[in-house]
Amino acid sequence: MSGNLFSLIRARTERVSAPFIVSPTGQATSYEAAFAESAKLANLLVSKGVKPGDRVAVQVEKSARALMLYLACLRVGAVYLPLNTGYTLAEMEYFIGDAEPRVVVCDPAKLAGISALARELGVAHVETLDRNGIGTVSEESGDLATEFSDVERTGDDLAAILYTSGTTGRSKGAMLTHANLTSNASVLKGSWRFTADDVLLHALPIFHTHGLFVATNVTLMAGSSMVLLPKFDPDEIFRLLPGATTMMGVPTFYTRLLDDPRLTRETTANMRLFVSGSAPLLAETHRAWEQRTGHRILERYGMTETNMITSNPYEGERIPGSVGPALSGISVRVCDPETGAAKPAGEVGMIQVKGPNVFKGYWRMPEKTAAEFTPDGYFITGDLGKIDDNNYVSIVGRGKDLVISGGYNVYPKEVETEIDAMDGVFESAVIGVPHHDFGEGVTAVVVLNKGANLDEKGVLSVLESKLAKYKLPKRVLFVDALPRNTMGKVLKNELRQTYKDLYALKRAV
Ligand code: MCA
Ligand code: AMP
């Protein structure tokens, strides 16, 4: 049997007339219709010369058709490369140059800029797709066949590349195989008891692991339905909650909903499961949610490179502040970051992971890949944690210089590089400090050259053209000098301590 994720999903789908995607206004796309629509798009990709292994880069707004395009890529054996809609043209240039896609699909509003880049970088085709599912991909595939013979893939063949920024600045393309995605989706479906009767409220973006591989692939594996919201909007969530059974979100979803008086036992009565991930869920948030709704949020932990690693149990104790035990078939351990020696239960160390979920490596970066694995094949996550006697993992910090803002990762080095390149800047340090809404707020601390006259607005206006909005510092602060240790290393912990109340909590949770 082919290891193609799509073929496996199709073979498992029993109720083809059941809805796969439902729009917020109630318009349903059945599994049958999704198979036909993705076949048309697969035929379109083949007509553009896409061959197995070719990359298809996609920077489009969330829509049902965008997900059909994902399925089409799986069907032709192409490598799906989703890109955050917030990325600037400067960021897109790197991704397109590095991945060398055969086709780029973008929003019609970005066509001019992307086409110019594509020409420069030798991309064969640029197509468009907007938030309503309209664009050249729809026009050109309209009359194509609704059948497609899915390309055979082994589990080891690539299904997707997702770029993840690195501590050294340059983004790395994490190569995920059909087996990585299939194994994780099946394990999560079982662990979280997804069935064809479930309706998932889908308010996450579909260009990252959480919204694409966790939410969408689990839905597909279980033959469930999902209500596809263009974005997280509390009014829409409360309107649609009575018809849903599950929701997945980042902690900001949960804190924003807790701020809303509409969150009650009654409004969440039809729900059986709330899942949180991508960033730490405060134990207080977990408890407040239970108090208001009677539901215990199920927190899980994952990475772009590994999909999901651990999860609190569906049945059994969900411990606030813990991300639960390793998922079935996955091995997690905590080791000394320096010596690599395994740590006993309860001691803090570097979290390492091994299993069918772990990616194949970074695209065209064999040395970087090798550096992230131990000699016995464990992936080094960069997260610091401990494992208790019942195998529950708690994340206590990060060994990597990373800020997580509203579930999006921001690597300080990338922002510092842009700030340091500005006229008048001597040096900068970018840190994350507690933020009442986004969990952590990106913050820049800048030292100017003598006589330079650059202010906060000036720094932000330069950054705007270079970096996606979520990476921009919420504040830019100016100091005379950065604190350093005797080795000359900037003391970011000291800076985090100094500015810990910058975005003071607005409420108790
Ligand atoms: C929007 N803004 C942000 C963020 N989102 N700034 C910092 N961090 C963010 N996450 C900016 C906007 O551009 C805007 O700027 C201002 O903040 C206020 O926007 P707002 O309307 O409040 O934002 P929003 O549109 O409501 O978005 C907030 C959000 C969104 C719903 C939390 O960021 C989101 O959907 N996050 C989910 C990310 C996610 O899916 N992560 C999973 C990665 P201005 O006012 O200047 O215009 S996968 C992963 O991490 C692993 C594998 C895992 O374990 O899941
Ligand atoms: P990304 O590379 O975008 O996939 O982000 C992965 C990182 O998100 C992990 O290495 C963790 O630092 C963080 N993360 C994901 N889920 C959780 C969680 N439940 N609690 C704490 N951190 C998390």
PDB file of N, CA and C in Angstrom, residues 408-470:
ATOM      1  N   TYR A 408       3.179  32.405  17.917  1.00  0.00           N
ATOM      2  CA  TYR A 408       4.154  32.519  16.824  1.00  0.00           C
ATOM      3  C   TYR A 408       5.563  32.618  17.404  1.00  0.00           C
ATOM      4  N   ASN A 409       6.507  31.919  16.763  1.00  0.00           N
ATOM      5  CA  ASN A 409       7.892  31.979  17.235  1.00  0.00           C
ATOM      6  C   ASN A 409       8.629  33.164  16.611  1.00  0.00           C
ATOM      7  N   VAL A 410       9.332  33.876  17.463  1.00  0.00           N
ATOM      8  CA  VAL A 410      10.167  34.982  16.973  1.00  0.00           C
ATOM      9  C   VAL A 410      11.575  34.738  17.493  1.00  0.00           C
ATOM     10  N   TYR A 411      12.520  34.650  16.570  1.00  0.00           N
ATOM     11  CA  TYR A 411      13.909  34.445  16.980  1.00  0.00           C
ATOM     12  C   TYR A 411      14.585  35.802  17.106  1.00  0.00           C
ATOM     13  N   PRO A 412      15.009  36.185  18.337  1.00  0.00           N
ATOM     14  CA  PRO A 412      15.600  37.498  18.578  1.00  0.00           C
ATOM     15  C   PRO A 412      16.699  37.850  17.586  1.00  0.00           C
ATOM     16  N   LYS A 413      17.505  36.857  17.226  1.00  0.00           N
ATOM     17  CA  LYS A 413      18.647  37.124  16.347  1.00  0.00           C
ATOM     18  C   LYS A 413      18.202  37.784  15.037  1.00  0.00           C
ATOM     19  N   GLU A 414      17.075  37.307  14.509  1.00  0.00           N
ATOM     20  CA  GLU A 414      16.579  37.838  13.238  1.00  0.00           C
ATOM     21  C   GLU A 414      16.220  39.327  13.368  1.00  0.00           C
ATOM     22  N   VAL A 415      15.580  39.676  14.495  1.00  0.00           N
ATOM     23  CA  VAL A 415      15.169  41.070  14.708  1.00  0.00           C
ATOM     24  C   VAL A 415      16.409  41.921  15.028  1.00  0.00           C
ATOM     25  N   GLU A 416      17.304  41.371  15.841  1.00  0.00           N
ATOM     26  CA  GLU A 416      18.535  42.110  16.198  1.00  0.00           C
ATOM     27  C   GLU A 416      19.354  42.420  14.933  1.00  0.00           C
ATOM     28  N   THR A 417      19.447  41.462  14.026  1.00  0.00           N
ATOM     29  CA  THR A 417      20.233  41.676  12.808  1.00  0.00           C
ATOM     30  C   THR A 417      19.692  42.871  12.027  1.00  0.00           C
ATOM     31  N   GLU A 418      18.366  42.966  11.925  1.00  0.00           N
ATOM     32  CA  GLU A 418      17.761  44.090  11.192  1.00  0.00           C
ATOM     33  C   GLU A 418      17.996  45.414  11.925  1.00  0.00           C
ATOM     34  N   ILE A 419      17.875  45.399  13.254  1.00  0.00           N
ATOM     35  CA  ILE A 419      18.057  46.652  14.002  1.00  0.00           C
ATOM     36  C   ILE A 419      19.525  47.089  13.940  1.00  0.00           C
ATOM     37  N   ASP A 420      20.431  46.116  14.105  1.00  0.00           N
ATOM     38  CA  ASP A 420      21.865  46.452  14.112  1.00  0.00           C
ATOM     39  C   ASP A 420      22.318  47.044  12.776  1.00  0.00           C
ATOM     40  N   ALA A 421      21.591  46.697  11.705  1.00  0.00           N
ATOM     41  CA  ALA A 421      21.980  47.203  10.379  1.00  0.00           C
ATOM     42  C   ALA A 421      21.527  48.646  10.157  1.00  0.00           C
ATOM     43  N   MET A 422      20.721  49.204  11.102  1.00  0.00           N
ATOM     44  CA  MET A 422      20.203  50.575  10.890  1.00  0.00           C
ATOM     45  C   MET A 422      21.278  51.618  11.192  1.00  0.00           C
ATOM     46  N   ASP A 423      21.227  52.688  10.422  1.00  0.00           N
ATOM     47  CA  ASP A 423      22.136  53.807  10.664  1.00  0.00           C
ATOM     48  C   ASP A 423      21.923  54.347  12.070  1.00  0.00           C
ATOM     49  N   GLY A 424      22.989  54.549  12.809  1.00  0.00           N
ATOM     50  CA  GLY A 424      22.858  55.152  14.137  1.00  0.00           C
ATOM     51  C   GLY A 424      22.779  54.129  15.255  1.00  0.00           C
ATOM     52  N   VAL A 425      22.639  52.839  14.894  1.00  0.00           N
ATOM     53  CA  VAL A 425      22.541  51.828  15.958  1.00  0.00           C
ATOM     54  C   VAL A 425      23.920  51.235  16.235  1.00  0.00           C
ATOM     55  N   PHE A 426      24.273  51.195  17.528  1.00  0.00           N
ATOM     56  CA  PHE A 426      25.530  50.554  17.913  1.00  0.00           C
ATOM     57  C   PHE A 426      25.296  49.055  18.109  1.00  0.00           C
ATOM     58  N   GLU A 427      24.292  48.709  18.916  1.00  0.00           N
ATOM     59  CA  GLU A 427      23.946  47.299  19.095  1.00  0.00           C
ATOM     60  C   GLU A 427      22.554  47.191  19.704  1.00  0.00           C
ATOM     61  N   SER A 428      22.030  45.956  19.713  1.00  0.00           N
ATOM     62  CA  SER A 428      20.675  45.766  20.264  1.00  0.00           C
ATOM     63  C   SER A 428      20.552  44.377  20.873  1.00  0.00           C
ATOM     64  N   ALA A 429      19.566  44.243  21.749  1.00  0.00           N
ATOM     65  CA  ALA A 429      19.226  42.921  22.291  1.00  0.00           C
ATOM     66  C   ALA A 429      17.713  42.816  22.257  1.00  0.00           C
ATOM     67  N   VAL A 430      17.209  41.703  21.718  1.00  0.00           N
ATOM     68  CA  VAL A 430      15.757  41.509  21.654  1.00  0.00           C
ATOM     69  C   VAL A 430      15.391  40.403  22.628  1.00  0.00           C
ATOM     70  N   ILE A 431      14.392  40.703  23.463  1.00  0.00           N
ATOM     71  CA  ILE A 431      13.988  39.743  24.499  1.00  0.00           C
ATOM     72  C   ILE A 431      12.466  39.582  24.486  1.00  0.00           C
ATOM     73  N   GLY A 432      11.993  38.550  25.197  1.00  0.00           N
ATOM     74  CA  GLY A 432      10.556  38.378  25.408  1.00  0.00           C
ATOM     75  C   GLY A 432      10.275  38.595  26.878  1.00  0.00           C
ATOM     76  N   VAL A 433       9.265  39.404  27.166  1.00  0.00           N
ATOM     77  CA  VAL A 433       8.863  39.575  28.576  1.00  0.00           C
ATOM     78  C   VAL A 433       7.357  39.335  28.676  1.00  0.00           C
ATOM     79  N   PRO A 434       6.870  38.968  29.887  1.00  0.00           N
ATOM     80  CA  PRO A 434       5.454  38.610  30.032  1.00  0.00           C
ATOM     81  C   PRO A 434       4.525  39.654  29.422  1.00  0.00           C
ATOM     82  N   HIS A 435       3.535  39.173  28.650  1.00  0.00           N
ATOM     83  CA  HIS A 435       2.590  40.060  27.991  1.00  0.00           C
ATOM     84  C   HIS A 435       1.181  39.550  28.290  1.00  0.00           C
ATOM     85  N   HIS A 436       0.290  40.459  28.690  1.00  0.00           N
ATOM     86  CA  HIS A 436      -1.036  40.033  29.141  1.00  0.00           C
ATOM     87  C   HIS A 436      -1.851  39.344  28.061  1.00  0.00           C
ATOM     88  N   ASP A 437      -1.588  39.630  26.794  1.00  0.00           N
ATOM     89  CA  ASP A 437      -2.395  39.050  25.710  1.00  0.00           C
ATOM     90  C   ASP A 437      -1.620  37.998  24.934  1.00  0.00           C
ATOM     91  N   PHE A 438      -0.384  38.301  24.566  1.00  0.00           N
ATOM     92  CA  PHE A 438       0.385  37.394  23.703  1.00  0.00           C
ATOM     93  C   PHE A 438       1.284  36.423  24.478  1.00  0.00           C
ATOM     94  N   GLY A 439       1.199  36.428  25.805  1.00  0.00           N
ATOM     95  CA  GLY A 439       2.046  35.522  26.593  1.00  0.00           C
ATOM     96  C   GLY A 439       3.428  36.119  26.803  1.00  0.00           C
ATOM     97  N   GLU A 440       4.117  36.361  25.680  1.00  0.00           N
ATOM     98  CA  GLU A 440       5.387  37.078  25.730  1.00  0.00           C
ATOM     99  C   GLU A 440       5.316  38.214  24.726  1.00  0.00           C
ATOM    100  N   GLY A 441       5.903  39.347  25.073  1.00  0.00           N
ATOM    101  CA  GLY A 441       5.932  40.488  24.158  1.00  0.00           C
ATOM    102  C   GLY A 441       7.351  40.697  23.664  1.00  0.00           C
ATOM    103  N   VAL A 442       7.505  40.763  22.338  1.00  0.00           N
ATOM    104  CA  VAL A 442       8.839  41.012  21.761  1.00  0.00           C
ATOM    105  C   VAL A 442       9.258  42.437  22.130  1.00  0.00           C
ATOM    106  N   THR A 443      10.457  42.573  22.664  1.00  0.00           N
ATOM    107  CA  THR A 443      10.928  43.866  23.160  1.00  0.00           C
ATOM    108  C   THR A 443      12.373  44.091  22.715  1.00  0.00           C
ATOM    109  N   ALA A 444      12.638  45.261  22.156  1.00  0.00           N
ATOM    110  CA  ALA A 444      14.006  45.556  21.701  1.00  0.00           C
ATOM    111  C   ALA A 444      14.660  46.555  22.641  1.00  0.00           C
ATOM    112  N   VAL A 445      15.874  46.263  23.045  1.00  0.00           N
ATOM    113  CA  VAL A 445      16.654  47.185  23.868  1.00  0.00           C
ATOM    114  C   VAL A 445      17.845  47.607  22.999  1.00  0.00           C
ATOM    115  N   VAL A 446      17.932  48.925  22.743  1.00  0.00           N
ATOM    116  CA  VAL A 446      18.856  49.407  21.716  1.00  0.00           C
ATOM    117  C   VAL A 446      19.869  50.409  22.292  1.00  0.00           C
ATOM    118  N   VAL A 447      21.116  50.272  21.854  1.00  0.00           N
ATOM    119  CA  VAL A 447      22.154  51.257  22.184  1.00  0.00           C
ATOM    120  C   VAL A 447      22.485  52.009  20.895  1.00  0.00           C
ATOM    121  N   LEU A 448      22.387  53.338  20.957  1.00  0.00           N
ATOM    122  CA  LEU A 448      22.667  54.136  19.753  1.00  0.00           C
ATOM    123  C   LEU A 448      24.118  54.616  19.732  1.00  0.00           C
ATOM    124  N   ASN A 449      24.604  54.906  18.558  1.00  0.00           N
ATOM    125  CA  ASN A 449      25.902  55.569  18.453  1.00  0.00           C
ATOM    126  C   ASN A 449      25.779  56.997  18.989  1.00  0.00           C
ATOM    127  N   LYS A 450      26.868  57.528  19.463  1.00  0.00           N
ATOM    128  CA  LYS A 450      26.856  58.909  19.985  1.00  0.00           C
ATOM    129  C   LYS A 450      26.325  59.864  18.914  1.00  0.00           C
ATOM    130  N   GLY A 451      25.384  60.719  19.301  1.00  0.00           N
ATOM    131  CA  GLY A 451      24.887  61.735  18.376  1.00  0.00           C
ATOM    132  C   GLY A 451      23.794  61.248  17.427  1.00  0.00           C
ATOM    133  N   ALA A 452      23.514  59.947  17.417  1.00  0.00           N
ATOM    134  CA  ALA A 452      22.485  59.435  16.498  1.00  0.00           C
ATOM    135  C   ALA A 452      21.106  59.879  16.974  1.00  0.00           C
ATOM    136  N   ASN A 453      20.217  60.217  16.042  1.00  0.00           N
ATOM    137  CA  ASN A 453      18.871  60.559  16.507  1.00  0.00           C
ATOM    138  C   ASN A 453      17.822  59.642  15.882  1.00  0.00           C
ATOM    139  N   LEU A 454      17.705  58.483  16.473  1.00  0.00           N
ATOM    140  CA  LEU A 454      16.740  57.477  16.026  1.00  0.00           C
ATOM    141  C   LEU A 454      15.798  57.268  17.199  1.00  0.00           C
ATOM    142  N   ASP A 455      14.495  57.200  16.928  1.00  0.00           N
ATOM    143  CA  ASP A 455      13.574  56.940  18.036  1.00  0.00           C
ATOM    144  C   ASP A 455      12.784  55.652  17.767  1.00  0.00           C
ATOM    145  N   GLU A 456      11.903  55.331  18.694  1.00  0.00           N
ATOM    146  CA  GLU A 456      11.126  54.085  18.628  1.00  0.00           C
ATOM    147  C   GLU A 456      10.374  53.971  17.307  1.00  0.00           C
ATOM    148  N   LYS A 457       9.711  55.074  16.929  1.00  0.00           N
ATOM    149  CA  LYS A 457       8.931  55.071  15.690  1.00  0.00           C
ATOM    150  C   LYS A 457       9.818  54.814  14.478  1.00  0.00           C
ATOM    151  N   GLY A 458      11.004  55.436  14.522  1.00  0.00           N
ATOM    152  CA  GLY A 458      11.950  55.284  13.414  1.00  0.00           C
ATOM    153  C   GLY A 458      12.398  53.834  13.255  1.00  0.00           C
ATOM    154  N   VAL A 459      12.701  53.188  14.375  1.00  0.00           N
ATOM    155  CA  VAL A 459      13.137  51.787  14.327  1.00  0.00           C
ATOM    156  C   VAL A 459      12.006  50.931  13.767  1.00  0.00           C
ATOM    157  N   LEU A 460      10.786  51.149  14.305  1.00  0.00           N
ATOM    158  CA  LEU A 460       9.663  50.311  13.871  1.00  0.00           C
ATOM    159  C   LEU A 460       9.325  50.509  12.403  1.00  0.00           C
ATOM    160  N   SER A 461       9.462  51.749  11.928  1.00  0.00           N
ATOM    161  CA  SER A 461       9.081  51.976  10.526  1.00  0.00           C
ATOM    162  C   SER A 461      10.069  51.279   9.577  1.00  0.00           C
ATOM    163  N   VAL A 462      11.331  51.174   9.967  1.00  0.00           N
ATOM    164  CA  VAL A 462      12.275  50.429   9.111  1.00  0.00           C
ATOM    165  C   VAL A 462      11.958  48.935   9.185  1.00  0.00           C
ATOM    166  N   LEU A 463      11.686  48.439  10.393  1.00  0.00           N
ATOM    167  CA  LEU A 463      11.439  47.007  10.560  1.00  0.00           C
ATOM    168  C   LEU A 463      10.206  46.534   9.789  1.00  0.00           C
ATOM    169  N   GLU A 464       9.200  47.429   9.712  1.00  0.00           N
ATOM    170  CA  GLU A 464       7.932  47.070   9.057  1.00  0.00           C
ATOM    171  C   GLU A 464       8.099  46.521   7.646  1.00  0.00           C
ATOM    172  N   SER A 465       9.072  47.079   6.915  1.00  0.00           N
ATOM    173  CA  SER A 465       9.224  46.639   5.524  1.00  0.00           C
ATOM    174  C   SER A 465      10.039  45.346   5.436  1.00  0.00           C
ATOM    175  N   LYS A 466      10.647  44.970   6.552  1.00  0.00           N
ATOM    176  CA  LYS A 466      11.554  43.809   6.509  1.00  0.00           C
ATOM    177  C   LYS A 466      10.934  42.558   7.116  1.00  0.00           C
ATOM    178  N   LEU A 467      10.187  42.750   8.207  1.00  0.00           N
ATOM    179  CA  LEU A 467       9.736  41.586   8.976  1.00  0.00           C
ATOM    180  C   LEU A 467       8.214  41.530   9.094  1.00  0.00           C
ATOM    181  N   ALA A 468       7.691  40.302   9.211  1.00  0.00           N
ATOM    182  CA  ALA A 468       6.251  40.127   9.441  1.00  0.00           C
ATOM    183  C   ALA A 468       5.861  40.863  10.721  1.00  0.00           C
ATOM    184  N   LYS A 469       4.607  41.330  10.752  1.00  0.00           N
ATOM    185  CA  LYS A 469       4.167  42.191  11.859  1.00  0.00           C
ATOM    186  C   LYS A 469       4.297  41.553  13.242  1.00  0.00           C
ATOM    187  N   TYR A 470       4.021  40.248  13.316  1.00  0.00           N
ATOM    188  CA  TYR A 470       4.063  39.619  14.642  1.00  0.00           C
ATOM    189  C   TYR A 470       5.483  39.589  15.221  1.00  0.00           C
TER     190      TYR A 470
END
